[in-house]
PDB file of C-alpha atoms in Angstrom:
ATOM      1  CA  MET Q   1     -13.746 -14.345  11.877  1.00  0.00           C
ATOM      2  CA  ALA Q   2     -10.946 -11.992  10.836  1.00  0.00           C
ATOM      3  CA  ALA Q   3      -9.865 -11.845   7.215  1.00  0.00           C
ATOM      4  CA  GLU Q   4      -6.629 -13.650   6.402  1.00  0.00           C
ATOM      5  CA  HIS Q   5      -5.789 -11.377   3.468  1.00  0.00           C
ATOM      6  CA  VAL Q   6      -5.821  -7.604   3.097  1.00  0.00           C
ATOM      7  CA  ILE Q   7      -5.169  -4.831   0.623  1.00  0.00           C
ATOM      8  CA  VAL Q   8      -2.889  -2.164   2.079  1.00  0.00           C
ATOM      9  CA  THR Q   9      -3.316   1.195   0.372  1.00  0.00           C
ATOM     10  CA  SER Q  10      -1.120   4.276   0.384  1.00  0.00           C
ATOM     11  CA  THR Q  11      -0.710   7.348  -1.824  1.00  0.00           C
ATOM     12  CA  THR Q  12       2.376   9.228  -2.997  1.00  0.00           C
ATOM     13  CA  ASP Q  13       3.122  12.436  -4.847  1.00  0.00           C
ATOM     14  CA  SER Q  14       4.631  10.870  -7.989  1.00  0.00           C
ATOM     15  CA  GLU Q  15       4.429   7.780 -10.138  1.00  0.00           C
ATOM     16  CA  THR Q  16       8.128   7.145  -9.536  1.00  0.00           C
ATOM     17  CA  ALA Q  17       7.660   7.196  -5.763  1.00  0.00           C
ATOM     18  CA  ALA Q  18       4.626   4.908  -6.050  1.00  0.00           C
ATOM     19  CA  ARG Q  19       6.502   2.392  -8.222  1.00  0.00           C
ATOM     20  CA  ASP Q  20       9.449   2.457  -5.822  1.00  0.00           C
ATOM     21  CA  LEU Q  21       7.210   1.895  -2.802  1.00  0.00           C
ATOM     22  CA  ALA Q  22       5.453  -1.000  -4.565  1.00  0.00           C
ATOM     23  CA  ALA Q  23       8.715  -2.620  -5.667  1.00  0.00           C
ATOM     24  CA  LYS Q  24      10.335  -2.386  -2.240  1.00  0.00           C
ATOM     25  CA  ALA Q  25       7.291  -3.897  -0.535  1.00  0.00           C
ATOM     26  CA  ILE Q  26       7.286  -6.827  -2.952  1.00  0.00           C
ATOM     27  CA  GLU Q  27      11.084  -7.287  -2.813  1.00  0.00           C
ATOM     28  CA  ALA Q  28      10.838  -7.506   0.996  1.00  0.00           C
ATOM     29  CA  ARG Q  29       8.029 -10.083   0.618  1.00  0.00           C
ATOM     30  CA  LEU Q  30       5.681  -7.897   2.622  1.00  0.00           C
ATOM     31  CA  GLY Q  31       3.185  -8.209  -0.213  1.00  0.00           C
ATOM     32  CA  ALA Q  32       2.575 -10.594  -3.087  1.00  0.00           C
ATOM     33  CA  CYS Q  33       1.716  -7.984  -5.707  1.00  0.00           C
ATOM     34  CA  ALA Q  34       0.982  -4.297  -5.959  1.00  0.00           C
ATOM     35  CA  GLN Q  35      -0.809  -2.020  -8.368  1.00  0.00           C
ATOM     36  CA  VAL Q  36       0.005   1.612  -8.988  1.00  0.00           C
ATOM     37  CA  VAL Q  37      -3.095   3.599  -9.909  1.00  0.00           C
ATOM     38  CA  GLY Q  38      -3.113   7.176 -11.018  1.00  0.00           C
ATOM     39  CA  PRO Q  39      -2.964   9.888 -11.198  1.00  0.00           C
ATOM     40  CA  VAL Q  40      -5.851  10.478  -8.816  1.00  0.00           C
ATOM     41  CA  THR Q  41      -7.011  13.775  -7.374  1.00  0.00           C
ATOM     42  CA  SER Q  42      -6.889  13.973  -3.591  1.00  0.00           C
ATOM     43  CA  VAL Q  43      -8.751  16.654  -1.640  1.00  0.00           C
ATOM     44  CA  TYR Q  44      -7.847  16.849   2.044  1.00  0.00           C
ATOM     45  CA  ARG Q  45      -7.264  19.173   4.977  1.00  0.00           C
ATOM     46  CA  TRP Q  46      -3.658  19.593   6.106  1.00  0.00           C
ATOM     47  CA  GLU Q  47      -2.357  22.141   8.604  1.00  0.00           C
ATOM     48  CA  GLY Q  48      -5.740  23.894   8.655  1.00  0.00           C
ATOM     49  CA  GLU Q  49      -5.948  24.320   4.888  1.00  0.00           C
ATOM     50  CA  VAL Q  50      -7.997  22.437   2.293  1.00  0.00           C
ATOM     51  CA  ARG Q  51      -5.667  21.202  -0.435  1.00  0.00           C
ATOM     52  CA  THR Q  52      -6.097  19.512  -3.777  1.00  0.00           C
ATOM     53  CA  ASP Q  53      -3.172  17.504  -5.156  1.00  0.00           C
ATOM     54  CA  GLN Q  54      -2.418  14.905  -7.774  1.00  0.00           C
ATOM     55  CA  GLU Q  55      -1.308  11.598  -6.249  1.00  0.00           C
ATOM     56  CA  TRP Q  56      -0.691   7.976  -7.195  1.00  0.00           C
ATOM     57  CA  ARG Q  57      -2.277   5.160  -5.205  1.00  0.00           C
ATOM     58  CA  VAL Q  58      -0.396   1.977  -4.331  1.00  0.00           C
ATOM     59  CA  GLU Q  59      -2.476  -1.111  -3.501  1.00  0.00           C
ATOM     60  CA  ILE Q  60      -0.544  -4.036  -2.016  1.00  0.00           C
ATOM     61  CA  LYS Q  61      -2.073  -7.490  -1.499  1.00  0.00           C
ATOM     62  CA  THR Q  62      -0.748  -9.264   1.580  1.00  0.00           C
ATOM     63  CA  THR Q  63      -1.675 -11.429   4.542  1.00  0.00           C
ATOM     64  CA  ALA Q  64      -3.114 -10.024   7.757  1.00  0.00           C
ATOM     65  CA  ASP Q  65      -0.043 -11.039   9.749  1.00  0.00           C
ATOM     66  CA  ARG Q  66       2.229  -8.918   7.497  1.00  0.00           C
ATOM     67  CA  VAL Q  67       0.232  -5.692   7.816  1.00  0.00           C
ATOM     68  CA  ALA Q  68       2.193  -4.303  10.794  1.00  0.00           C
ATOM     69  CA  ALA Q  69       5.573  -4.896   9.114  1.00  0.00           C
ATOM     70  CA  LEU Q  70       4.305  -3.494   5.806  1.00  0.00           C
ATOM     71  CA  THR Q  71       2.905  -0.433   7.568  1.00  0.00           C
ATOM     72  CA  GLU Q  72       6.269   0.252   9.210  1.00  0.00           C
ATOM     73  CA  ARG Q  73       8.085  -0.239   5.895  1.00  0.00           C
ATOM     74  CA  ILE Q  74       5.771   2.209   4.129  1.00  0.00           C
ATOM     75  CA  LYS Q  75       6.218   4.792   6.896  1.00  0.00           C
ATOM     76  CA  HIS Q  76      10.016   4.368   6.717  1.00  0.00           C
ATOM     77  CA  LEU Q  77      10.196   4.705   2.918  1.00  0.00           C
ATOM     78  CA  HIS Q  78       7.513   7.361   2.450  1.00  0.00           C
ATOM     79  CA  GLY Q  79       8.238  11.009   1.738  1.00  0.00           C
ATOM     80  CA  TYR Q  80       5.147  12.343   3.534  1.00  0.00           C
ATOM     81  CA  ASP Q  81       5.121  13.433   7.179  1.00  0.00           C
ATOM     82  CA  LEU Q  82       1.944  11.389   7.696  1.00  0.00           C
ATOM     83  CA  PRO Q  83       1.500   8.809   4.935  1.00  0.00           C
ATOM     84  CA  GLU Q  84      -1.852   7.205   4.296  1.00  0.00           C
ATOM     85  CA  VAL Q  85      -1.744   3.529   5.228  1.00  0.00           C
ATOM     86  CA  ILE Q  86      -5.101   1.756   5.210  1.00  0.00           C
ATOM     87  CA  ALA Q  87      -5.644  -2.007   5.444  1.00  0.00           C
ATOM     88  CA  THR Q  88      -8.883  -3.292   3.925  1.00  0.00           C
ATOM     89  CA  PRO Q  89      -9.856  -6.920   4.585  1.00  0.00           C
ATOM     90  CA  ILE Q  90     -10.389  -9.207   1.609  1.00  0.00           C
ATOM     91  CA  GLU Q  91     -13.562 -11.106   2.416  1.00  0.00           C
ATOM     92  CA  GLY Q  92     -13.595 -13.395  -0.600  1.00  0.00           C
ATOM     93  CA  GLY Q  93     -12.173 -14.107  -4.013  1.00  0.00           C
ATOM     94  CA  SER Q  94     -10.262 -16.763  -5.870  1.00  0.00           C
ATOM     95  CA  ALA Q  95      -8.978 -19.341  -3.390  1.00  0.00           C
ATOM     96  CA  ASP Q  96      -6.084 -20.127  -5.743  1.00  0.00           C
ATOM     97  CA  TYR Q  97      -5.069 -16.466  -5.955  1.00  0.00           C
ATOM     98  CA  LEU Q  98      -5.290 -15.958  -2.196  1.00  0.00           C
ATOM     99  CA  ALA Q  99      -3.217 -19.106  -1.633  1.00  0.00           C
ATOM    100  CA  TRP Q 100      -0.597 -17.624  -3.973  1.00  0.00           C
ATOM    101  CA  VAL Q 101      -0.603 -14.382  -1.940  1.00  0.00           C
ATOM    102  CA  THR Q 102       0.054 -16.397   1.214  1.00  0.00           C
ATOM    103  CA  THR Q 103       2.850 -18.403  -0.420  1.00  0.00           C
ATOM    104  CA  GLU Q 104       4.573 -15.274  -1.737  1.00  0.00           C
ATOM    105  CA  VAL Q 105       4.692 -13.479   1.607  1.00  0.00           C
ATOM    106  CA  GLU Q 106       5.436 -16.588   3.700  1.00  0.00           C
ATOM    107  CA  ASN Q 107       8.452 -17.458   1.551  1.00  0.00           C
ATOM    108  CA  GLY Q 108      10.028 -14.281   2.796  1.00  0.00           C
ATOM    109  CA  GLY Q 109       8.933 -14.532   6.385  1.00  0.00           C
TER     110      GLY Q 109
END
């Protein structure tokens, strides 16, 4: 059985960009809530070079049926050439909270 709710995660290069991304996702009702976490240190390979940068992580709670639209919104708003967008299924938790997540995103859909 597929999860009904997911956490969509992305990273940005500044707290301002992360807050903006979170706010626009929530305003568009593509997510019910978002947390901005950071700074975090990211180590990755890009264009053949290992890099280490400070980033801010955005975690957006949403429903599985909104992931595609949220992914496109993140890609449209993001300043990176290839933004991280990862959807992690929520396998359990507070039924009341998850019902609220559904209500928040469905009211905009």
